[in-house]
Coordinates of C-alpha atoms in Angstrom, one line a residue:
X1 CA 6.6 -28.2 -16.6
X2 CA 9.1 -29.1 -14.0
X3 CA 8.2 -28.3 -10.4
X4 CA 10.4 -25.7 -8.6
X5 CA 9.9 -27.7 -5.4
X6 CA 9.9 -31.5 -5.1
X7 CA 6.6 -33.1 -6.1
X8 CA 5.1 -34.8 -3.0
X9 CA 5.1 -38.6 -3.3
X10 CA 2.8 -40.8 -1.3
X11 CA 3.3 -44.5 -1.3
X12 CA 0.6 -46.8 -0.1
X13 CA 1.8 -48.2 3.2
X14 CA -0.5 -51.2 3.3
X15 CA -1.8 -53.7 0.8
X16 CA -5.4 -52.8 1.4
X17 CA -5.0 -49.0 0.7
X18 CA -4.6 -47.2 -2.6
X19 CA -3.4 -43.7 -3.7
X20 CA -6.0 -41.4 -5.2
X21 CA -5.4 -38.0 -6.8
X22 CA -8.0 -35.4 -6.1
X23 CA -7.6 -32.3 -8.3
X24 CA -6.1 -30.1 -9.5
X25 CA -9.1 -29.4 -11.7
X26 CA -11.7 -31.0 -9.4
X27 CA -14.4 -28.4 -8.8
X28 CA -14.2 -28.7 -5.0
X29 CA -10.4 -28.0 -4.9
X30 CA -11.3 -24.4 -5.5
X31 CA -8.5 -23.6 -8.0
X32 CA -5.4 -25.5 -8.8
X33 CA -4.9 -27.6 -5.6
X34 CA -3.9 -31.3 -6.0
X35 CA -4.5 -33.6 -3.0
X36 CA -2.8 -37.0 -2.8
X37 CA -5.0 -39.3 -0.8
X38 CA -4.2 -42.7 0.6
X39 CA -7.6 -44.3 1.0
X40 CA -8.9 -47.4 2.6
X41 CA -12.2 -47.8 0.9
X42 CA -14.0 -44.5 1.5
X43 CA -11.8 -43.6 4.5
X44 CA -8.8 -41.2 4.3
X45 CA -5.6 -42.8 5.8
X46 CA -3.2 -40.0 4.9
X47 CA -3.3 -36.8 2.9
X48 CA -0.6 -34.6 1.3
X49 CA -1.6 -31.3 -0.5
X50 CA 0.5 -30.4 -3.5
X51 CA 0.5 -26.6 -4.0
X52 CA 3.3 -26.3 -6.6
X53 CA 1.2 -25.2 -9.6
X54 CA 0.9 -21.5 -10.1
X55 CA 4.5 -20.1 -9.5
X56 CA 3.5 -16.5 -9.9
X57 CA 6.7 -15.2 -8.4
X58 CA 5.1 -12.1 -7.2
X59 CA 7.4 -11.6 -4.2
X60 CA 10.5 -11.6 -6.4
X61 CA 8.8 -9.4 -9.0
X62 CA 8.4 -6.7 -6.3
X63 CA 12.2 -6.2 -6.3
X64 CA 12.2 -5.0 -9.9
X65 CA 9.2 -2.6 -9.5
X66 CA 8.8 0.9 -8.0
X67 CA 6.8 1.1 -4.8
X68 CA 3.8 2.6 -6.5
X69 CA 3.8 -0.3 -9.0
X70 CA 3.4 -2.8 -6.1
X71 CA -0.3 -2.0 -5.7
X72 CA -1.5 -3.9 -8.8
X73 CA 0.8 -6.8 -8.0
X74 CA -0.8 -7.0 -4.5
X75 CA -4.3 -7.1 -6.2
X76 CA -3.5 -10.4 -7.9
X77 CA -2.4 -12.5 -5.0
X78 CA -5.9 -13.0 -3.6
X79 CA -8.4 -12.4 -6.3
X80 CA -11.3 -12.5 -3.9
X81 CA -9.8 -9.8 -1.6
X82 CA -7.7 -7.4 -3.7
X83 CA -8.7 -4.4 -1.6
X84 CA -7.2 -6.1 1.5
X85 CA -4.0 -6.8 -0.3
X86 CA -3.8 -3.3 -1.6
X87 CA -4.4 -1.9 1.9
X88 CA -1.8 -4.2 3.5
X89 CA 0.9 -3.2 1.0
X90 CA 0.1 0.5 1.2
X91 CA 0.1 0.5 5.0
X92 CA 3.5 -1.2 5.1
X93 CA 5.1 1.4 2.7
X94 CA 3.3 4.3 4.5
X95 CA 4.8 3.1 7.8
X96 CA 8.3 3.2 6.3
X97 CA 7.6 6.6 4.9
X98 CA 6.0 7.9 8.1
X99 CA 3.0 9.2 6.1
X100 CA -0.2 10.5 7.7
X101 CA -3.3 9.5 5.7
X102 CA -6.3 11.9 5.6
X103 CA -9.4 10.8 7.6
X104 CA -11.6 10.5 4.6
X105 CA -9.2 8.1 2.8
X106 CA -9.0 6.0 6.0
X107 CA -12.7 5.6 6.3
X108 CA -13.0 4.9 2.6
X109 CA -10.4 2.2 3.0
X110 CA -12.4 0.6 5.9
X111 CA -15.6 0.8 3.9
X112 CA -14.1 -0.8 0.8
X113 CA -12.4 -3.5 2.9
X114 CA -15.7 -4.5 4.6
X115 CA -17.5 -4.6 1.2
X116 CA -14.7 -6.8 0.0
X117 CA -15.1 -9.1 3.0
X118 CA -18.8 -9.5 2.3
X119 CA -18.0 -10.2 -1.4
X120 CA -15.4 -12.8 -0.5
X121 CA -17.6 -14.5 2.1
X122 CA -20.4 -14.6 -0.5
X123 CA -18.1 -16.5 -2.9
X124 CA -17.1 -18.8 -0.1
X125 CA -20.7 -19.5 1.0
X126 CA -22.0 -20.0 -2.5
X127 CA -19.3 -22.4 -3.6
X128 CA -19.1 -24.2 -0.3
X129 CA -22.9 -24.8 -0.4
X130 CA -22.6 -25.9 -4.1
X131 CA -19.9 -28.4 -3.2
X132 CA -22.3 -30.0 -0.7
X133 CA -25.2 -30.0 -3.1
X134 CA -27.1 -26.8 -2.3
X135 CA -27.4 -24.9 -5.6
X136 CA -29.9 -22.2 -4.7
X137 CA -27.6 -20.6 -2.1
X138 CA -24.9 -20.3 -4.8
X139 CA -27.3 -18.4 -7.1
X140 CA -28.4 -16.1 -4.2
X141 CA -24.9 -15.3 -3.1
X142 CA -23.7 -14.4 -6.5
X143 CA -26.7 -12.1 -6.9
X144 CA -25.5 -9.9 -4.0
X145 CA -21.9 -10.3 -5.1
X146 CA -22.8 -8.8 -8.4
X147 CA -24.2 -5.7 -6.7
X148 CA -20.9 -5.3 -4.9
X149 CA -18.7 -5.8 -8.0
X150 CA -20.8 -3.0 -9.7
X151 CA -19.9 -0.7 -6.8
X152 CA -16.2 -1.6 -7.2
X153 CA -16.4 -1.0 -10.9
X154 CA -17.8 2.5 -10.3
X155 CA -14.9 3.5 -8.1
X156 CA -12.0 1.7 -9.7
X157 CA -13.1 1.0 -13.3
X158 CA -12.7 -2.7 -12.7
X159 CA -14.8 -5.4 -11.1
X160 CA -12.0 -7.3 -9.4
X161 CA -8.5 -5.9 -9.8
X162 CA -9.4 -2.4 -9.0
X163 CA -6.0 -0.9 -8.3
X164 CA -7.8 1.9 -6.4
X165 CA -5.6 2.4 -3.4
X166 CA -2.4 4.4 -3.5
X167 CA 0.6 4.8 -1.2
X168 CA -0.6 8.0 0.6
X169 CA -4.4 7.6 0.0
X170 CA -6.7 6.7 -2.8
X171 CA -6.5 7.2 -6.6
X172 CA -9.7 9.1 -7.2
X173 CA -12.8 10.6 -5.5
X174 CA -15.8 8.3 -5.7
X175 CA -18.7 9.2 -8.2
X176 CA -21.4 11.5 -6.9
X177 CA -24.1 8.9 -6.2
X178 CA -21.8 6.1 -5.0
X179 CA -22.5 6.5 -1.3
X180 CA -26.3 6.3 -1.9
X181 CA -25.8 3.1 -3.9
X182 CA -23.7 1.6 -1.1
X183 CA -26.4 2.5 1.4
X184 CA -29.1 1.0 -0.8
X185 CA -27.1 -2.3 -0.8
X186 CA -26.3 -2.2 2.9
X187 CA -29.9 -1.5 3.9
X188 CA -31.3 -4.6 2.1
X189 CA -28.4 -7.0 2.8
X190 CA -29.5 -8.2 6.3
X191 CA -32.6 -9.6 4.7
X192 CA -30.5 -11.4 2.1
X193 CA -28.5 -13.1 4.9
X194 CA -31.7 -14.2 6.5
X195 CA -32.5 -15.9 3.2
X196 CA -29.2 -17.8 3.2
X197 CA -29.8 -18.9 6.8
X198 CA -33.4 -20.0 6.0
X199 CA -31.9 -22.3 3.4
X200 CA -29.0 -23.7 5.4
X201 CA -28.7 -23.1 9.1
X202 CA -31.4 -25.7 10.2
X203 CA -31.4 -27.7 7.0
X204 CA -31.0 -31.4 8.2
X205 CA -28.9 -32.3 5.1
X206 CA -26.6 -29.3 5.6
X207 CA -26.2 -30.0 9.4
X208 CA -25.5 -33.7 8.8
X209 CA -22.8 -32.9 6.2
X210 CA -21.1 -30.2 8.4
X211 CA -21.6 -30.9 12.1
X212 CA -18.7 -32.8 13.6
X213 CA -16.9 -32.8 10.3
X214 CA -13.4 -31.4 9.9
X215 CA -12.7 -30.9 13.6
X216 CA -9.4 -29.6 14.8
X217 CA -8.5 -28.3 18.2
X218 CA -7.6 -24.7 18.9
X219 CA -4.1 -25.7 20.1
X220 CA -3.4 -27.6 16.9
X221 CA -4.7 -24.7 14.8
X222 CA -2.6 -22.2 16.7
X223 CA 0.5 -24.5 16.4
X224 CA 0.5 -24.3 12.6
X225 CA -0.5 -20.6 12.4
X226 CA -4.1 -20.8 11.3
X227 CA -5.9 -17.5 11.7
X228 CA -9.2 -15.8 10.7
X229 CA -12.6 -17.4 10.9
X230 CA -11.1 -21.0 11.1
X231 CA -9.4 -20.0 14.4
X232 CA -12.3 -18.0 15.7
X233 CA -14.6 -21.0 15.1
X234 CA -12.4 -23.0 17.5
X235 CA -13.1 -20.5 20.3
X236 CA -10.0 -18.2 19.9
X237 CA -11.3 -14.6 20.2
X238 CA -8.7 -12.9 17.9
X239 CA -9.3 -10.4 15.2
X240 CA -6.6 -7.9 14.1
X241 CA -9.2 -5.2 13.3
X242 CA -10.0 -5.0 17.0
X243 CA -6.8 -6.3 18.7
X244 CA -4.2 -4.5 16.6
X245 CA -6.3 -1.8 14.9
X246 CA -5.3 0.0 11.7
X247 CA -6.9 2.6 9.4
X248 CA -9.1 3.8 12.3
X249 CA -10.9 0.5 13.0
X250 CA -10.8 1.3 16.7
X251 CA -13.5 3.9 16.0
X252 CA -16.1 1.4 14.7
X253 CA -18.4 -0.7 16.8
X254 CA -18.6 -4.4 15.8
X255 CA -18.6 -7.8 17.4
X256 CA -16.1 -10.5 16.7
X257 CA -18.1 -13.7 16.2
X258 CA -16.7 -16.8 17.9
X259 CA -17.8 -20.4 18.1
X260 CA -16.3 -23.4 20.0
X261 CA -17.1 -26.5 18.1
X262 CA -14.3 -26.0 15.5
X263 CA -16.0 -28.0 12.8
X264 CA -17.3 -27.2 9.4
X265 CA -20.7 -26.0 10.8
X266 CA -19.0 -23.7 13.3
X267 CA -16.9 -22.0 10.5
X268 CA -20.1 -21.5 8.6
X269 CA -21.8 -19.8 11.6
X270 CA -18.9 -17.6 12.2
X271 CA -18.6 -16.3 8.6
X272 CA -22.4 -15.8 8.3
X273 CA -22.3 -13.6 11.5
X274 CA -19.3 -11.8 10.0
X275 CA -21.4 -10.9 7.0
X276 CA -23.8 -9.1 9.4
X277 CA -21.0 -7.4 11.3
X278 CA -19.2 -6.2 8.2
X279 CA -22.5 -4.7 7.0
X280 CA -22.8 -2.8 10.3
X281 CA -19.3 -1.3 9.7
X282 CA -20.2 -0.3 6.2
X283 CA -23.3 1.6 7.5
X284 CA -21.1 3.3 10.3
X285 CA -18.6 4.3 7.6
X286 CA -21.4 5.9 5.5
X287 CA -22.8 7.7 8.5
X288 CA -19.5 9.1 9.6
X289 CA -17.8 9.7 6.3
X290 CA -15.7 12.8 6.8
X291 CA -15.1 15.4 4.1
X292 CA -11.7 16.5 2.9
X293 CA -8.8 15.2 0.8
X294 CA -8.3 11.6 -0.2
X295 CA -4.5 11.9 -0.6
X296 CA -1.7 12.8 1.9
X297 CA 0.1 16.1 1.6
X298 CA 3.3 14.5 0.2
X299 CA 4.0 15.8 -3.3
X300 CA 7.2 13.8 -3.6
X301 CA 5.2 10.5 -3.1
X302 CA 1.6 11.2 -4.2
X303 CA 0.8 12.0 -7.8
X304 CA -0.7 15.5 -8.1
X305 CA -4.2 16.1 -9.4
X306 CA -4.7 16.6 -13.1
X307 CA -6.0 20.1 -12.7
X308 CA -2.8 21.2 -10.8
X309 CA -0.7 19.7 -13.6
X310 CA -2.4 22.0 -16.1
X311 CA -1.6 25.1 -14.1
X312 CA 1.4 24.5 -11.9
X313 CA 4.9 23.7 -13.3
X314 CA 6.0 22.2 -10.0
X315 CA 3.1 19.7 -10.0
X316 CA 4.1 18.6 -13.5
X317 CA 7.7 18.1 -12.5
X318 CA 6.7 16.0 -9.4
X319 CA 4.4 13.9 -11.7
X320 CA 7.2 13.3 -14.2
X321 CA 9.8 12.4 -11.5
X322 CA 7.4 10.0 -9.6
X323 CA 6.4 8.2 -12.7
X324 CA 9.9 7.8 -14.2
X325 CA 12.1 7.6 -11.1
X326 CA 9.7 6.5 -8.3
X327 CA 10.2 7.8 -4.8
X328 CA 12.8 6.9 -2.3
X329 CA 11.7 5.1 0.9
X330 CA 13.9 5.4 4.0
X331 CA 16.1 2.3 4.7
X332 CA 14.6 -0.1 7.2
X333 CA 12.2 -3.0 7.6
X334 CA 8.6 -3.2 8.5
X335 CA 5.9 -5.8 9.1
X336 CA 2.2 -4.7 8.7
X337 CA -0.6 -7.2 9.2
X338 CA -4.3 -6.7 8.5
X339 CA -7.4 -9.0 8.9
X340 CA -8.3 -10.3 5.5
X341 CA -11.4 -12.5 5.0
X342 CA -9.1 -15.5 5.4
X343 CA -7.1 -14.3 8.4
X344 CA -3.8 -12.5 9.1
X345 CA -2.4 -11.0 5.9
X346 CA 1.0 -9.5 6.5
X347 CA 3.5 -7.6 4.4
X348 CA 7.2 -7.7 5.4
X349 CA 9.2 -5.2 3.4
X350 CA 12.9 -4.4 3.6
X351 CA 14.0 -1.1 2.1
X352 CA 17.5 -0.1 1.2
X353 CA 16.6 3.6 0.7
X354 CA 16.0 3.3 -3.1
X355 CA 12.7 3.6 -5.0
X356 CA 12.4 -0.2 -5.2
X357 CA 12.0 -2.6 -2.3
X358 CA 15.0 -4.8 -1.5
X359 CA 12.8 -7.7 -0.3
X360 CA 9.1 -8.3 0.1
X361 CA 7.6 -11.3 1.8
X362 CA 3.9 -11.9 2.2
X363 CA 2.4 -13.8 5.2
X364 CA -0.6 -15.2 3.3
X365 CA -3.4 -16.6 5.4
X366 CA -4.5 -19.3 2.9
X367 CA -1.0 -20.9 3.0
X368 CA -1.1 -21.3 6.8
X369 CA -4.7 -22.4 6.8
X370 CA -4.2 -25.0 4.2
X371 CA -1.9 -26.9 6.5
X372 CA -4.8 -27.8 8.7
X373 CA -6.6 -29.8 5.9
X374 CA -4.7 -33.1 6.4
X375 CA -5.4 -33.1 10.1
X376 CA -9.0 -32.3 9.6
X377 CA -9.5 -35.1 7.0
X378 CA -7.4 -38.1 8.1
X379 CA -9.7 -40.8 9.5
X380 CA -12.7 -39.2 7.8
X381 CA -14.6 -40.1 4.6
X382 CA -13.7 -38.8 1.1
X383 CA -16.9 -36.9 1.0
X384 CA -15.8 -35.0 4.1
X385 CA -12.7 -33.7 2.3
X386 CA -15.0 -31.7 0.0
X387 CA -16.7 -30.1 3.1
X388 CA -13.4 -29.5 4.9
X389 CA -11.8 -27.7 1.9
X390 CA -14.7 -25.4 1.5
X391 CA -14.8 -24.6 5.3
X392 CA -11.2 -23.3 5.3
X393 CA -11.9 -21.0 2.3
X394 CA -8.5 -21.1 0.6
X395 CA -7.5 -19.0 -2.5
X396 CA -4.7 -20.7 -4.3
X397 CA -3.3 -17.4 -5.6
X398 CA -2.8 -16.6 -1.9
X399 CA -1.1 -19.9 -1.3
X400 CA 1.4 -20.1 -4.2
X401 CA 2.8 -16.7 -5.0

């Protein structure tokens, strides 16, 4: 298949170097990433990432869909953080509409986003450790991730692409025992994190493979737009949940973990601490879960409940019109950013006043973060590339949309 963008070409600049392809199916490339390496023996002289492989075209597809059909599309951009993508899209559209979301829906969104952050970090930790040769951690992390996916399945009917959030609130009320199940998970999870740390944090093999590896200065990271744990591991205390709060995050008490070494080990420490902080937010959400509706009072935007459709002609008409014609969104443009597990995830939407967006662009954190890989690896060993890729936690669906 022809590439839509020119395929990167890397010529060996010296007689003693050679060009080596790493990926796209190499296990440590975490998806479909291809790396072109110019190597001198075991050392990396230059690196060029080739991301042209998926071509999902999601941003263009948005222009042919009603706004309410954009939620399942958002799900599929980052398959490890679909709730974050759903939330970012819904918040952007709600900002254009000027919708006020009920308190219960807001807290539920926070709860689901933090469970999703834990789930995403568990996949990162398990696969990152596996890349470096620690298999037990992988098994432990996927044990806890399985518990979270069961919780997601209970609310949305799906383990990964839940399609649970809606413009104006949430799709359904949660099952009766769901909050007790979440509390059961959150109460035991800190002990699980201790297990991961017992295996890795002071493990001499782990520290030898991660300390001082993949270093990049905070100025260089900021210059290319790196965000999230990679930036916080370089000493930059920046987290959108605290610094530009949304969905009521300002009401929650949590710390933003920061490190200064900016190497693979520092990124590990930051994310492990984020697991603990996200768990605290989950418990706070459970303790302060308000009662009330889960959808905004906006019949021209939010689908009515099934029971109302059985008894009210007006509700039936609204349902028919929203499903067949969509809903008009006032003309204008908006940018809404949230803190995904990988950093700043932003939706820029231009509306021309019709039921379909005129233009959608997504500021994906993995795309910006991937730019740091070459700088982290040049001058290092091939084995360090594996550790560096894992430490930036990319999702290729988030890179190539």
